[in-house]
GROMACS .gro file of N, CA and C in nm:
model
  324
    1UNK      N    1   3.547  -3.063  -0.617
    1UNK     CA    2   3.539  -3.191  -0.544
    1UNK      C    3   3.638  -3.217  -0.425
    2UNK      N    4   3.581  -3.241  -0.323
    2UNK     CA    5   3.680  -3.251  -0.201
    2UNK      C    6   3.768  -3.376  -0.205
    3UNK      N    7   3.904  -3.363  -0.169
    3UNK     CA    8   3.971  -3.479  -0.174
    3UNK      C    9   3.969  -3.581  -0.065
    4UNK      N   10   3.893  -3.540   0.013
    4UNK     CA   11   3.901  -3.631   0.153
    4UNK      C   12   3.781  -3.730   0.150
    5UNK      N   13   3.720  -3.739   0.044
    5UNK     CA   14   3.602  -3.837   0.037
    5UNK      C   15   3.630  -3.970   0.053
    6UNK      N   16   3.546  -4.044   0.108
    6UNK     CA   17   3.573  -4.208   0.131
    6UNK      C   18   3.573  -4.290  -0.012
    7UNK      N   19   3.474  -4.241  -0.071
    7UNK     CA   20   3.460  -4.324  -0.194
    7UNK      C   21   3.488  -4.270  -0.321
    8UNK      N   22   3.588  -4.295  -0.390
    8UNK     CA   23   3.635  -4.226  -0.525
    8UNK      C   24   3.525  -4.205  -0.627
    9UNK      N   25   3.413  -4.302  -0.623
    9UNK     CA   26   3.338  -4.302  -0.739
    9UNK      C   27   3.231  -4.172  -0.725
   10UNK      N   28   3.224  -4.126  -0.615
   10UNK     CA   29   3.131  -4.026  -0.586
   10UNK      C   30   3.180  -3.893  -0.517
   11UNK      N   31   3.096  -3.803  -0.517
   11UNK     CA   32   3.106  -3.656  -0.448
   11UNK      C   33   2.991  -3.594  -0.399
   12UNK      N   34   2.988  -3.530  -0.301
   12UNK     CA   35   2.873  -3.452  -0.247
   12UNK      C   36   2.873  -3.310  -0.295
   13UNK      N   37   2.756  -3.256  -0.328
   13UNK     CA   38   2.755  -3.132  -0.385
   13UNK      C   39   2.615  -3.071  -0.375
   14UNK      N   40   2.582  -2.929  -0.403
   14UNK     CA   41   2.452  -2.882  -0.378
   14UNK      C   42   2.358  -2.949  -0.477
   15UNK      N   43   2.229  -2.967  -0.438
   15UNK     CA   44   2.148  -3.069  -0.527
   15UNK      C   45   2.019  -2.976  -0.565
   16UNK      N   46   1.977  -2.954  -0.672
   16UNK     CA   47   1.844  -2.894  -0.743
   16UNK      C   48   1.709  -2.967  -0.663
   17UNK      N   49   1.750  -3.094  -0.610
   17UNK     CA   50   1.625  -3.151  -0.572
   17UNK      C   51   1.629  -3.142  -0.433
   18UNK      N   52   1.719  -3.133  -0.358
   18UNK     CA   53   1.685  -3.109  -0.203
   18UNK      C   54   1.850  -3.100  -0.144
   19UNK      N   55   1.883  -2.961  -0.107
   19UNK     CA   56   2.007  -2.967   0.007
   19UNK      C   57   2.125  -3.014  -0.089
   20UNK      N   58   2.191  -3.110  -0.018
   20UNK     CA   59   2.309  -3.167  -0.079
   20UNK      C   60   2.263  -3.305  -0.172
   21UNK      N   61   2.329  -3.347  -0.251
   21UNK     CA   62   2.314  -3.461  -0.319
   21UNK      C   63   2.443  -3.539  -0.352
   22UNK      N   64   2.433  -3.664  -0.387
   22UNK     CA   65   2.536  -3.755  -0.429
   22UNK      C   66   2.556  -3.743  -0.574
   23UNK      N   67   2.677  -3.727  -0.613
   23UNK     CA   68   2.719  -3.714  -0.785
   23UNK      C   69   2.800  -3.808  -0.811
   24UNK      N   70   2.819  -3.864  -0.936
   24UNK     CA   71   2.885  -3.961  -0.999
   24UNK      C   72   3.024  -3.875  -1.036
   25UNK      N   73   3.151  -3.916  -0.957
   25UNK     CA   74   3.281  -3.865  -0.980
   25UNK      C   75   3.345  -3.917  -1.113
   26UNK      N   76   3.277  -4.028  -1.158
   26UNK     CA   77   3.325  -4.082  -1.302
   26UNK      C   78   3.217  -4.154  -1.356
   27UNK      N   79   3.219  -4.177  -1.474
   27UNK     CA   80   3.110  -4.273  -1.515
   27UNK      C   81   3.104  -4.399  -1.457
   28UNK      N   82   2.962  -4.437  -1.429
   28UNK     CA   83   2.922  -4.542  -1.373
   28UNK      C   84   2.837  -4.640  -1.427
   29UNK      N   85   2.880  -4.765  -1.473
   29UNK     CA   86   2.812  -4.848  -1.557
   29UNK      C   87   2.710  -4.931  -1.500
   30UNK      N   88   2.610  -4.964  -1.578
   30UNK     CA   89   2.472  -5.042  -1.542
   30UNK      C   90   2.503  -5.156  -1.460
   31UNK      N   91   2.449  -5.176  -1.338
   31UNK     CA   92   2.483  -5.279  -1.244
   31UNK      C   93   2.600  -5.261  -1.160
   32UNK      N   94   2.669  -5.142  -1.172
   32UNK     CA   95   2.808  -5.124  -1.099
   32UNK      C   96   2.764  -5.098  -0.947
   33UNK      N   97   2.830  -5.164  -0.854
   33UNK     CA   98   2.840  -5.126  -0.717
   33UNK      C   99   2.889  -4.969  -0.687
   34UNK      N  100   2.781  -4.892  -0.645
   34UNK     CA  101   2.841  -4.740  -0.641
   34UNK      C  102   2.887  -4.715  -0.522
   35UNK      N  103   2.831  -4.788  -0.404
   35UNK     CA  104   2.879  -4.757  -0.265
   35UNK      C  105   2.796  -4.839  -0.186
   36UNK      N  106   2.844  -4.838  -0.042
   36UNK     CA  107   2.774  -4.921   0.048
   36UNK      C  108   2.748  -4.818   0.165
   37UNK      N  109   2.608  -4.818   0.197
   37UNK     CA  110   2.557  -4.713   0.306
   37UNK      C  111   2.621  -4.765   0.433
   38UNK      N  112   2.684  -4.681   0.503
   38UNK     CA  113   2.755  -4.696   0.630
   38UNK      C  114   2.720  -4.621   0.746
   39UNK      N  115   2.682  -4.697   0.867
   39UNK     CA  116   2.639  -4.616   0.983
   39UNK      C  117   2.592  -4.727   1.089
   40UNK      N  118   2.588  -4.662   1.215
   40UNK     CA  119   2.540  -4.742   1.326
   40UNK      C  120   2.384  -4.778   1.299
   41UNK      N  121   2.335  -4.908   1.366
   41UNK     CA  122   2.215  -4.941   1.363
   41UNK      C  123   2.137  -4.851   1.476
   42UNK      N  124   2.029  -4.811   1.424
   42UNK     CA  125   1.951  -4.731   1.513
   42UNK      C  126   1.787  -4.783   1.499
   43UNK      N  127   1.718  -4.717   1.620
   43UNK     CA  128   1.579  -4.764   1.625
   43UNK      C  129   1.470  -4.663   1.600
   44UNK      N  130   1.520  -4.544   1.574
   44UNK     CA  131   1.439  -4.430   1.564
   44UNK      C  132   1.462  -4.364   1.427
   45UNK      N  133   1.369  -4.312   1.363
   45UNK     CA  134   1.398  -4.249   1.219
   45UNK      C  135   1.479  -4.111   1.248
   46UNK      N  136   1.544  -4.054   1.152
   46UNK     CA  137   1.628  -3.952   1.151
   46UNK      C  138   1.642  -3.898   1.016
   47UNK      N  139   1.733  -3.784   1.005
   47UNK     CA  140   1.761  -3.710   0.883
   47UNK      C  141   1.831  -3.815   0.796
   48UNK      N  142   1.927  -3.890   0.808
   48UNK     CA  143   1.998  -3.971   0.736
   48UNK      C  144   1.960  -4.126   0.750
   49UNK      N  145   1.849  -4.169   0.815
   49UNK     CA  146   1.832  -4.300   0.851
   49UNK      C  147   1.770  -4.366   0.722
   50UNK      N  148   1.844  -4.479   0.704
   50UNK     CA  149   1.800  -4.578   0.578
   50UNK      C  150   1.747  -4.698   0.644
   51UNK      N  151   1.614  -4.732   0.600
   51UNK     CA  152   1.549  -4.834   0.651
   51UNK      C  153   1.552  -4.970   0.578
   52UNK      N  154   1.612  -5.073   0.622
   52UNK     CA  155   1.639  -5.180   0.537
   52UNK      C  156   1.547  -5.292   0.589
   53UNK      N  157   1.478  -5.385   0.478
   53UNK     CA  158   1.395  -5.470   0.538
   53UNK      C  159   1.471  -5.600   0.547
   54UNK      N  160   1.492  -5.693   0.634
   54UNK     CA  161   1.569  -5.798   0.644
   54UNK      C  162   1.543  -5.898   0.525
   55UNK      N  163   1.392  -5.924   0.519
   55UNK     CA  164   1.353  -6.006   0.419
   55UNK      C  165   1.215  -5.974   0.400
   56UNK      N  166   1.153  -5.989   0.260
   56UNK     CA  167   1.026  -5.958   0.230
   56UNK      C  168   0.913  -5.981   0.342
   57UNK      N  169   0.840  -5.894   0.410
   57UNK     CA  170   0.757  -5.923   0.510
   57UNK      C  171   0.824  -5.912   0.631
   58UNK      N  172   0.952  -5.904   0.665
   58UNK     CA  173   1.020  -5.918   0.757
   58UNK      C  174   1.048  -5.782   0.865
   59UNK      N  175   1.135  -5.779   0.937
   59UNK     CA  176   1.169  -5.673   1.024
   59UNK      C  177   1.240  -5.570   0.953
   60UNK      N  178   1.224  -5.429   0.978
   60UNK     CA  179   1.309  -5.327   0.947
   60UNK      C  180   1.408  -5.289   1.043
   61UNK      N  181   1.524  -5.256   0.996
   61UNK     CA  182   1.643  -5.206   1.058
   61UNK      C  183   1.704  -5.057   1.014
   62UNK      N  184   1.707  -4.976   1.090
   62UNK     CA  185   1.750  -4.851   1.055
   62UNK      C  186   1.893  -4.857   1.064
   63UNK      N  187   1.976  -4.769   0.959
   63UNK     CA  188   2.110  -4.743   0.968
   63UNK      C  189   2.122  -4.575   0.964
   64UNK      N  190   2.193  -4.520   1.061
   64UNK     CA  191   2.208  -4.364   1.054
   64UNK      C  192   2.347  -4.351   0.965
   65UNK      N  193   2.326  -4.292   0.834
   65UNK     CA  194   2.443  -4.276   0.729
   65UNK      C  195   2.540  -4.197   0.788
   66UNK      N  196   2.657  -4.245   0.782
   66UNK     CA  197   2.796  -4.168   0.814
   66UNK      C  198   2.882  -4.142   0.704
   67UNK      N  199   2.858  -4.183   0.597
   67UNK     CA  200   2.936  -4.180   0.489
   67UNK      C  201   2.865  -4.099   0.371
   68UNK      N  202   2.921  -4.082   0.257
   68UNK     CA  203   2.877  -3.985   0.140
   68UNK      C  204   2.733  -4.043   0.101
   69UNK      N  205   2.716  -4.167   0.111
   69UNK     CA  206   2.601  -4.250   0.057
   69UNK      C  207   2.472  -4.183   0.132
   70UNK      N  208   2.477  -4.109   0.233
   70UNK     CA  209   2.367  -4.051   0.307
   70UNK      C  210   2.297  -3.950   0.229
   71UNK      N  211   2.373  -3.879   0.131
   71UNK     CA  212   2.324  -3.765   0.067
   71UNK      C  213   2.244  -3.818  -0.065
   72UNK      N  214   2.214  -3.943  -0.091
   72UNK     CA  215   2.126  -3.958  -0.206
   72UNK      C  216   1.999  -3.920  -0.194
   73UNK      N  217   1.926  -3.861  -0.288
   73UNK     CA  218   1.806  -3.795  -0.281
   73UNK      C  219   1.700  -3.889  -0.367
   74UNK      N  220   1.585  -3.862  -0.340
   74UNK     CA  221   1.464  -3.950  -0.390
   74UNK      C  222   1.447  -3.879  -0.525
   75UNK      N  223   1.406  -3.988  -0.621
   75UNK     CA  224   1.341  -3.955  -0.741
   75UNK      C  225   1.249  -4.045  -0.770
   76UNK      N  226   1.137  -4.018  -0.844
   76UNK     CA  227   1.033  -4.129  -0.901
   76UNK      C  228   1.088  -4.199  -1.011
   77UNK      N  229   1.192  -4.161  -1.078
   77UNK     CA  230   1.262  -4.226  -1.174
   77UNK      C  231   1.423  -4.241  -1.158
   78UNK      N  232   1.447  -4.317  -1.086
   78UNK     CA  233   1.580  -4.314  -0.997
   78UNK      C  234   1.672  -4.375  -1.097
   79UNK      N  235   1.807  -4.355  -1.080
   79UNK     CA  236   1.902  -4.409  -1.170
   79UNK      C  237   1.993  -4.520  -1.077
   80UNK      N  238   1.959  -4.541  -0.970
   80UNK     CA  239   2.023  -4.614  -0.872
   80UNK      C  240   1.936  -4.705  -0.778
   81UNK      N  241   1.953  -4.816  -0.717
   81UNK     CA  242   1.872  -4.865  -0.635
   81UNK      C  243   1.950  -4.935  -0.526
   82UNK      N  244   1.899  -4.965  -0.411
   82UNK     CA  245   1.940  -5.037  -0.288
   82UNK      C  246   1.926  -5.160  -0.284
   83UNK      N  247   1.997  -5.233  -0.268
   83UNK     CA  248   2.007  -5.380  -0.214
   83UNK      C  249   2.050  -5.406  -0.084
   84UNK      N  250   1.967  -5.380   0.022
   84UNK     CA  251   2.025  -5.394   0.158
   84UNK      C  252   2.099  -5.255   0.172
   85UNK      N  253   2.240  -5.262   0.219
   85UNK     CA  254   2.294  -5.145   0.230
   85UNK      C  255   2.375  -5.106   0.107
   86UNK      N  256   2.375  -5.189   0.003
   86UNK     CA  257   2.454  -5.174  -0.124
   86UNK      C  258   2.390  -5.108  -0.222
   87UNK      N  259   2.442  -4.996  -0.303
   87UNK     CA  260   2.388  -4.909  -0.387
   87UNK      C  261   2.422  -4.939  -0.521
   88UNK      N  262   2.340  -4.968  -0.629
   88UNK     CA  263   2.388  -5.029  -0.778
   88UNK      C  264   2.325  -4.938  -0.864
   89UNK      N  265   2.389  -4.910  -0.984
   89UNK     CA  266   2.347  -4.819  -1.090
   89UNK      C  267   2.240  -4.911  -1.174
   90UNK      N  268   2.137  -4.837  -1.196
   90UNK     CA  269   2.007  -4.894  -1.276
   90UNK      C  270   2.043  -4.875  -1.427
   91UNK      N  271   2.147  -4.778  -1.447
   91UNK     CA  272   2.154  -4.745  -1.593
   91UNK      C  273   2.280  -4.683  -1.579
   92UNK      N  274   2.341  -4.648  -1.700
   92UNK     CA  275   2.484  -4.576  -1.718
   92UNK      C  276   2.442  -4.428  -1.639
   93UNK      N  277   2.555  -4.404  -1.568
   93UNK     CA  278   2.533  -4.268  -1.496
   93UNK      C  279   2.655  -4.185  -1.544
   94UNK      N  280   2.648  -4.066  -1.621
   94UNK     CA  281   2.770  -3.990  -1.641
   94UNK      C  282   2.809  -3.918  -1.523
   95UNK      N  283   2.953  -3.876  -1.543
   95UNK     CA  284   3.018  -3.797  -1.465
   95UNK      C  285   2.935  -3.675  -1.424
   96UNK      N  286   2.927  -3.654  -1.311
   96UNK     CA  287   2.871  -3.519  -1.287
   96UNK      C  288   2.705  -3.543  -1.258
   97UNK      N  289   2.655  -3.641  -1.291
   97UNK     CA  290   2.492  -3.680  -1.281
   97UNK      C  291   2.480  -3.714  -1.110
   98UNK      N  292   2.343  -3.638  -1.069
   98UNK     CA  293   2.312  -3.695  -0.946
   98UNK      C  294   2.284  -3.832  -0.934
   99UNK      N  295   2.324  -3.898  -0.847
   99UNK     CA  296   2.265  -4.045  -0.808
   99UNK      C  297   2.155  -4.017  -0.715
  100UNK      N  298   2.031  -4.093  -0.777
  100UNK     CA  299   1.914  -4.098  -0.702
  100UNK      C  300   1.849  -4.230  -0.673
  101UNK      N  301   1.763  -4.247  -0.573
  101UNK     CA  302   1.723  -4.383  -0.550
  101UNK      C  303   1.554  -4.333  -0.529
  102UNK      N  304   1.459  -4.439  -0.519
  102UNK     CA  305   1.342  -4.439  -0.497
  102UNK      C  306   1.315  -4.474  -0.328
  103UNK      N  307   1.290  -4.377  -0.250
  103UNK     CA  308   1.276  -4.382  -0.113
  103UNK      C  309   1.160  -4.509  -0.071
  104UNK      N  310   1.077  -4.523  -0.174
  104UNK     CA  311   0.978  -4.624  -0.140
  104UNK      C  312   0.848  -4.577  -0.090
  105UNK      N  313   0.824  -4.433  -0.083
  105UNK     CA  314   0.722  -4.367  -0.014
  105UNK      C  315   0.576  -4.422  -0.088
  106UNK      N  316   0.586  -4.442  -0.203
  106UNK     CA  317   0.448  -4.493  -0.278
  106UNK      C  318   0.421  -4.641  -0.258
  107UNK      N  319   0.513  -4.708  -0.200
  107UNK     CA  320   0.493  -4.858  -0.184
  107UNK      C  321   0.421  -4.903  -0.081
  108UNK      N  322   0.368  -4.820  -0.004
  108UNK     CA  323   0.268  -4.869   0.095
  108UNK      C  324   0.127  -4.864   0.061
   0.00000   0.00000   0.00000
């Protein structure tokens, strides 16, 4: 695990899902804040852009990820969820487990 990571709860490594993934550096409890997605606001989609809905039925704002959180991969049965830019564990996540979220592709 690299020592220069910003968030001591996670690390980035190769993923069997896609490219690189985000992993738990220590056990994470259900409901625990894993991290905050950080990056500048953008208006066009990109590789690490997270789209956040201001309110249900409201406008969407893109954030171009600049920290480790940008490496979260999609899973239909995720172990974490986003609340705005904050990521929380949906269940206990053991050390070394890849942290995944549902990108919401099937919500449309």
